[in-house]
Amino acid sequence: MTMLKVANCPKCGKVFQMNLRSLCQGCQRELDSEFDQCSAYLRDNRKASTEALSEATGVPVQRIYTLIQDNRLPVSFYPGLTYPCKSCGSPIRQQKMCTPCRVRIISDVKDLENREARDRGAGFQIRERFSRG
Ligand SMILES: [Zn+2]
Ligand SMILES: [Zn+2]
């Protein structure tokens, strides 16, 4: 039996076959054209901020965040681009969370590990926490 991996497109909700990009084809195409608009603008405005880019292209900032995090708009090349920390929303340029939030999470994880050391079998709690992001 072949397992067909399907999911709901996170953008439009349509059921589709999972691919590497985790969007349905229609939305993927839309994202590609948005990407084209963004990179065209950035060609002349390499230092534009995410907000300025969104305003100039009409592409919603949320989508620009996705492009940045997919590394299609690499922050190393576009110094003005940022996306929000997953936890507190402050603008960041790498990882999923800002440094203070990461430090907090790491100490949370250490806490959990300590608890796990006391009580073997609690390991699933740590994994659960990670997968929830
Ligand atoms: Zn879709
Ligand atoms: Zn944060």
XYZ file of N, CA, C and O and ligand atoms in Angstrom:
534
model
N 0.830 -1.194 0.000
C 0.000 0.000 0.000
C 0.871 1.252 0.000
O 1.775 1.385 0.812
N 0.584 2.131 -0.920
C 1.335 3.383 -0.964
C 0.647 4.426 -0.106
O -0.542 4.636 -0.222
N 1.457 5.034 0.744
C 0.899 6.100 1.561
C 0.966 7.407 0.784
O 2.048 7.867 0.410
N -0.180 7.964 0.516
C -0.214 9.245 -0.161
C -0.275 10.325 0.903
O -1.160 10.322 1.743
N 0.700 11.195 0.855
C 0.741 12.226 1.888
C -0.038 13.449 1.431
O 0.381 14.152 0.532
N -1.183 13.650 2.022
C -1.963 14.826 1.658
C -2.110 15.739 2.865
O -1.967 15.321 4.001
N -2.394 16.991 2.572
C -2.575 17.966 3.647
C -3.459 19.079 3.143
O -3.684 19.210 1.941
N -3.971 19.852 4.062
C -4.693 21.047 3.670
C -3.696 22.157 3.417
O -2.807 22.392 4.224
N -3.871 22.816 2.280
C -2.998 23.949 1.991
C -3.171 24.985 3.096
O -4.285 25.393 3.394
N -2.074 25.419 3.708
C -2.186 26.366 4.814
C -2.692 27.731 4.369
O -3.105 28.534 5.182
N -2.682 27.961 3.064
C -3.061 29.274 2.558
C -4.528 29.310 2.144
O -5.261 30.192 2.532
N -4.974 28.337 1.359
C -6.342 28.381 0.853
C -7.207 27.243 1.387
O -8.407 27.205 1.162
N -6.594 26.282 2.099
C -7.369 25.224 2.724
C -7.683 24.043 1.826
O -8.283 23.068 2.267
N -7.292 24.129 0.554
C -7.542 23.042 -0.375
C -6.708 21.814 -0.002
O -5.561 21.942 0.419
N -7.292 20.616 -0.178
C -6.517 19.406 0.063
C -5.608 19.162 -1.131
O -6.026 19.282 -2.278
N -4.370 18.877 -0.864
C -3.426 18.654 -1.957
C -2.389 17.647 -1.522
O -2.256 17.328 -0.339
N -1.640 17.158 -2.502
C -0.589 16.204 -2.189
C 0.645 16.953 -1.714
O 1.126 17.862 -2.376
N 1.135 16.544 -0.546
C 2.284 17.225 0.043
C 3.471 17.201 -0.902
O 3.817 16.176 -1.466
N 4.097 18.376 -1.063
C 5.361 18.409 -1.783
C 6.376 19.103 -0.905
O 6.111 19.397 0.258
N 7.497 19.402 -1.462
C 8.567 19.987 -0.647
C 8.181 21.341 -0.073
O 8.682 21.753 0.950
N 7.286 22.029 -0.754
C 7.018 23.398 -0.342
C 5.783 23.539 0.531
O 5.487 24.611 0.993
N 5.029 22.495 0.680
C 3.861 22.476 1.554
C 2.802 23.530 1.236
O 2.131 24.023 2.119
N 2.676 23.860 -0.036
C 1.560 24.696 -0.482
C 0.944 24.020 -1.698
O 1.630 23.308 -2.424
N -0.346 24.235 -1.939
C -0.940 23.670 -3.148
C -0.375 24.403 -4.360
O 0.192 25.485 -4.238
N -0.576 23.831 -5.540
C 0.059 24.398 -6.731
C -0.383 25.809 -7.046
O 0.429 26.663 -7.399
N -1.686 26.059 -6.896
C -2.208 27.388 -7.175
C -1.544 28.435 -6.296
O -1.111 29.488 -6.766
N -1.461 28.115 -5.006
C -0.872 29.063 -4.066
C 0.626 29.180 -4.297
O 1.211 30.248 -4.135
N 1.236 28.074 -4.665
C 2.660 28.104 -4.943
C 2.953 29.042 -6.101
O 3.896 29.815 -6.061
N 2.079 28.951 -7.111
C 2.276 29.811 -8.282
C 2.116 31.280 -7.886
O 2.859 32.143 -8.314
N 1.105 31.529 -7.042
C 0.880 32.893 -6.578
C 2.098 33.393 -5.806
O 2.554 34.522 -5.988
N 2.613 32.531 -4.937
C 3.776 32.904 -4.140
C 4.975 33.180 -5.044
O 5.745 34.110 -4.811
N 5.100 32.368 -6.105
C 6.200 32.578 -7.044
C 6.100 33.944 -7.705
O 7.098 34.637 -7.873
N 4.875 34.337 -8.077
C 4.746 35.629 -8.750
C 4.985 36.755 -7.753
O 5.535 37.800 -8.095
N 4.583 36.537 -6.493
C 4.877 37.540 -5.468
C 6.382 37.651 -5.245
O 6.921 38.737 -5.052
N 7.010 36.496 -5.290
C 8.463 36.491 -5.146
C 9.116 37.280 -6.277
O 10.042 38.062 -6.050
N 8.604 37.093 -7.491
C 9.153 37.837 -8.632
C 9.017 39.342 -8.425
O 9.958 40.097 -8.686
N 7.833 39.758 -7.943
C 7.622 41.187 -7.689
C 8.610 41.705 -6.644
O 9.189 42.770 -6.808
N 8.774 40.921 -5.582
C 9.673 41.337 -4.504
C 11.107 41.432 -4.997
O 11.796 42.426 -4.734
N 11.550 40.426 -5.706
C 12.957 40.465 -6.112
C 13.190 41.553 -7.149
O 14.261 42.147 -7.196
N 12.155 41.849 -7.962
C 12.301 42.947 -8.923
C 12.481 44.268 -8.185
O 13.338 45.078 -8.538
N 11.677 44.466 -7.136
C 11.790 45.706 -6.367
C 13.130 45.767 -5.641
O 13.799 46.796 -5.608
N 13.528 44.648 -5.076
C 14.768 44.623 -4.292
C 16.004 44.813 -5.161
O 17.060 45.200 -4.686
N 15.853 44.518 -6.444
C 16.984 44.706 -7.340
C 17.447 46.166 -7.310
O 18.625 46.457 -7.357
N 16.443 47.083 -7.237
C 16.788 48.506 -7.187
C 16.834 49.050 -5.766
O 17.324 50.138 -5.534
N 16.273 48.296 -4.837
C 16.190 48.781 -3.451
C 16.640 47.680 -2.501
O 15.860 47.168 -1.714
N 17.890 47.340 -2.603
C 18.376 46.170 -1.886
C 18.204 46.305 -0.370
O 18.086 45.316 0.339
N 18.199 47.574 0.122
C 18.154 47.759 1.571
C 16.748 48.024 2.092
O 16.573 48.403 3.245
N 15.750 47.819 1.255
C 14.372 48.077 1.675
C 13.989 47.216 2.871
O 14.432 46.080 2.997
N 13.149 47.794 3.751
C 12.643 47.015 4.875
C 11.481 46.150 4.404
O 10.916 46.382 3.328
N 11.109 45.175 5.221
C 9.981 44.318 4.873
C 8.729 45.148 4.613
O 7.994 44.907 3.654
N 8.503 46.171 5.466
C 7.305 46.999 5.337
C 7.324 47.793 4.036
O 6.322 47.863 3.334
N 8.488 48.381 3.732
C 8.602 49.173 2.506
C 8.397 48.274 1.290
O 7.725 48.651 0.318
N 8.944 47.095 1.357
C 8.813 46.141 0.259
C 7.348 45.760 0.061
O 6.840 45.722 -1.064
N 6.666 45.513 1.158
C 5.258 45.157 1.099
C 4.439 46.291 0.493
O 3.566 46.062 -0.342
N 4.742 47.523 0.918
C 4.011 48.670 0.416
C 4.241 48.852 -1.081
O 3.329 49.126 -1.831
N 5.487 48.688 -1.493
C 5.834 48.930 -2.885
C 5.278 47.858 -3.820
O 4.915 48.142 -4.952
N 5.200 46.633 -3.343
C 4.793 45.540 -4.218
C 3.346 45.125 -4.021
O 2.772 44.430 -4.844
N 2.756 45.506 -2.881
C 1.401 45.071 -2.575
C 1.353 43.641 -2.064
O 0.281 43.078 -1.855
N 2.506 43.041 -1.850
C 2.558 41.676 -1.305
C 2.422 41.763 0.216
O 3.146 42.504 0.856
N 1.476 41.028 0.811
C 1.296 41.102 2.264
C 2.577 40.733 3.019
O 3.286 39.816 2.598
N 2.843 41.444 4.113
C 4.072 41.195 4.868
C 4.180 39.729 5.286
O 5.273 39.164 5.280
N 3.047 39.127 5.645
C 3.080 37.719 6.069
C 3.757 36.849 5.022
O 4.497 35.932 5.332
N 3.440 37.162 3.757
C 3.988 36.353 2.673
C 5.475 36.644 2.498
O 6.247 35.765 2.141
N 5.838 37.891 2.735
C 7.263 38.230 2.641
C 8.035 37.489 3.730
O 9.125 36.975 3.500
N 7.426 37.403 4.938
C 8.071 36.644 6.011
C 8.361 35.217 5.551
O 9.422 34.668 5.802
N 7.361 34.630 4.893
C 7.537 33.261 4.407
C 8.700 33.172 3.433
O 9.530 32.267 3.513
N 8.756 34.142 2.515
C 9.834 34.140 1.524
C 11.193 34.286 2.199
O 12.168 33.658 1.798
N 11.243 35.119 3.236
C 12.507 35.299 3.944
C 12.899 33.995 4.640
O 14.034 33.531 4.546
N 11.928 33.394 5.321
C 12.244 32.193 6.094
C 12.537 30.993 5.208
O 13.253 30.088 5.604
N 11.980 31.004 3.999
C 12.326 29.959 3.039
C 13.681 30.226 2.406
O 14.145 29.475 1.566
N 14.259 31.359 2.770
C 15.552 31.780 2.240
C 15.505 32.086 0.754
O 16.519 32.044 0.058
N 14.310 32.418 0.268
C 14.228 32.846 -1.126
C 14.615 34.321 -1.205
O 15.049 34.793 -2.250
N 14.394 35.020 -0.112
C 14.893 36.387 0.011
C 15.903 36.375 1.155
O 15.555 36.645 2.293
N 17.137 36.033 0.871
C 18.115 35.842 1.951
C 18.468 37.149 2.654
O 18.824 38.128 1.998
N 18.337 37.159 3.978
C 18.622 38.382 4.737
C 20.092 38.767 4.639
O 20.455 39.921 4.812
N 20.946 37.787 4.356
C 22.370 38.108 4.224
C 22.600 39.024 3.029
O 23.561 39.776 2.979
N 21.681 38.965 2.074
C 21.824 39.776 0.876
C 20.983 41.040 0.945
O 21.328 42.056 0.361
N 19.865 40.970 1.663
C 18.965 42.115 1.798
C 18.943 42.573 3.250
O 18.145 42.085 4.048
N 19.807 43.541 3.578
C 20.017 43.890 4.991
C 18.804 44.513 5.671
O 18.763 44.570 6.892
N 17.805 44.985 4.924
C 16.663 45.639 5.563
C 15.547 44.688 5.949
O 14.624 45.053 6.658
N 15.594 43.474 5.450
C 14.492 42.547 5.671
C 14.553 41.898 7.044
O 15.605 41.458 7.491
N 13.398 41.851 7.689
C 13.280 41.160 8.974
C 11.963 40.410 8.992
O 11.088 40.652 8.161
N 11.799 39.522 9.938
C 10.508 38.893 10.187
C 10.348 38.798 11.697
O 11.320 38.942 12.438
N 9.104 38.612 12.155
C 8.903 38.699 13.605
C 9.299 37.425 14.351
O 9.121 36.321 13.849
N 9.825 37.624 15.546
C 10.096 36.520 16.457
C 8.803 35.756 16.695
O 7.754 36.346 16.906
N 8.895 34.450 16.637
C 7.720 33.604 16.774
C 7.063 33.757 18.141
O 5.888 33.500 18.315
N 7.861 34.160 19.099
C 7.354 34.204 20.457
C 6.861 35.599 20.847
O 5.775 35.749 21.370
N 7.676 36.639 20.595
C 7.303 37.972 21.077
C 7.053 38.960 19.951
O 6.566 40.053 20.196
N 7.397 38.600 18.713
C 7.080 39.470 17.583
C 8.100 40.541 17.265
O 7.901 41.313 16.339
N 9.199 40.623 18.010
C 10.180 41.645 17.659
C 10.912 41.232 16.384
O 11.064 40.049 16.093
N 11.343 42.231 15.595
C 11.938 41.917 14.297
C 13.265 41.161 14.422
O 14.142 41.589 15.185
N 13.392 40.076 13.708
C 14.617 39.281 13.745
C 15.059 38.951 12.327
O 14.295 39.120 11.375
N 16.268 38.464 12.213
C 16.827 38.139 10.906
C 17.368 36.731 10.831
O 17.883 36.305 9.800
N 17.317 36.011 11.924
C 17.768 34.626 11.864
C 17.033 33.779 12.895
O 16.469 34.310 13.842
N 17.058 32.464 12.671
C 16.334 31.523 13.525
C 14.847 31.878 13.558
O 14.367 32.658 12.771
N 14.127 31.274 14.493
C 12.691 31.513 14.548
C 12.305 32.461 15.674
O 11.202 32.964 15.716
N 13.281 32.673 16.577
C 12.985 33.530 17.711
C 14.159 34.460 17.989
O 15.289 34.173 17.640
N 13.858 35.582 18.652
C 14.906 36.513 19.023
C 15.760 35.905 20.139
O 15.366 34.925 20.770
N 16.907 36.517 20.379
C 17.823 35.949 21.356
C 17.213 35.829 22.765
O 17.297 34.764 23.360
N 16.592 36.898 23.288
C 16.020 36.751 24.638
C 15.030 35.597 24.728
O 15.024 34.862 25.722
N 14.195 35.424 23.708
C 13.212 34.338 23.739
C 13.921 32.988 23.666
O 13.525 32.044 24.340
N 14.973 32.905 22.841
C 15.684 31.632 22.723
C 16.340 31.269 24.043
O 16.298 30.125 24.472
N 16.932 32.281 24.687
C 17.564 32.034 25.977
C 16.528 31.508 26.964
O 16.781 30.567 27.703
N 15.343 32.125 26.917
C 14.284 31.706 27.826
C 13.892 30.255 27.547
O 13.753 29.453 28.458
N 13.723 29.937 26.252
C 13.308 28.582 25.884
C 14.387 27.574 26.281
O 14.081 26.493 26.789
N 15.646 27.952 26.039
C 16.723 27.025 26.370
C 16.710 26.727 27.869
O 16.862 25.583 28.284
N 16.453 27.763 28.678
C 16.441 27.505 30.112
C 15.207 26.675 30.479
O 15.240 25.864 31.392
N 14.103 26.867 29.740
C 12.933 26.015 29.935
C 13.260 24.568 29.644
O 12.862 23.664 30.376
N 13.991 24.361 28.528
C 14.336 23.004 28.128
C 15.263 22.378 29.167
O 15.104 21.218 29.543
N 16.212 23.176 29.645
C 17.121 22.682 30.691
C 16.325 22.250 31.908
O 16.586 21.218 32.509
N 15.345 23.066 32.244
C 14.438 22.760 33.331
C 13.785 21.396 33.137
O 13.769 20.562 34.023
N 13.271 21.216 31.915
C 12.618 19.962 31.576
C 13.598 18.801 31.660
O 13.268 17.726 32.156
N 14.812 19.051 31.164
C 15.808 17.985 31.191
C 16.128 17.584 32.628
O 16.287 16.410 32.926
N 16.224 18.593 33.470
C 16.468 18.285 34.879
C 15.343 17.438 35.455
O 15.579 16.486 36.183
N 14.133 17.818 35.087
C 12.996 17.061 35.577
C 13.039 15.632 35.033
O 12.718 14.693 35.714
N 13.480 15.562 33.762
C 13.545 14.242 33.128
C 14.582 13.372 33.824
O 14.394 12.169 33.989
N 15.677 13.995 34.204
C 16.713 13.247 34.890
C 16.158 12.654 36.182
O 16.517 11.543 36.573
N 15.287 13.415 36.799
C 14.668 12.915 38.020
C 13.652 11.834 37.701
O 13.474 10.899 38.444
N 12.970 11.997 36.588
C 11.863 11.105 36.283
C 11.977 10.632 34.841
O 11.439 11.224 33.931
N 12.723 9.562 34.644
C 12.864 9.000 33.291
C 11.495 8.688 32.723
O 10.603 8.209 33.428
N 11.352 8.952 31.432
C 10.058 8.678 30.837
C 9.290 9.967 30.579
O 8.247 9.972 29.945
N 9.854 11.052 31.046
C 9.213 12.337 30.800
C 9.744 12.958 29.519
O 9.415 14.085 29.185
N 10.577 12.216 28.776
C 11.212 12.755 27.582
C 10.242 13.242 26.533
O 10.519 14.204 25.832
N 9.098 12.605 26.452
C 8.143 13.013 25.416
C 7.697 14.452 25.605
O 7.337 15.120 24.672
N 7.744 14.935 26.815
C 7.315 16.320 27.048
C 8.225 17.295 26.315
O 7.779 18.289 25.789
N 9.499 16.998 26.300
C 10.446 17.879 25.632
C 10.186 17.865 24.128
O 10.092 18.896 23.494
N 10.033 16.664 23.588
C 9.787 16.584 22.152
C 8.503 17.308 21.794
O 8.431 18.024 20.812
N 7.492 17.135 22.606
C 6.218 17.775 22.342
C 6.387 19.284 22.289
O 5.883 19.952 21.417
N 7.138 19.798 23.208
C 7.343 21.230 23.280
C 8.057 21.739 22.024
O 7.697 22.751 21.466
N 9.040 20.972 21.567
C 9.768 21.381 20.370
C 8.865 21.365 19.151
O 8.895 22.284 18.346
N 8.071 20.320 19.009
C 7.283 20.203 17.793
C 6.204 21.281 17.754
O 5.768 21.684 16.699
N 5.824 21.759 18.923
C 4.845 22.831 18.930
C 5.506 24.159 18.566
O 4.846 25.114 18.216
N 6.839 24.210 18.665
C 7.561 25.413 18.287
C 7.308 26.520 19.284
O 7.103 27.617 18.918
Zn -3.553 26.705 -1.667
Zn 11.223 37.145 20.979
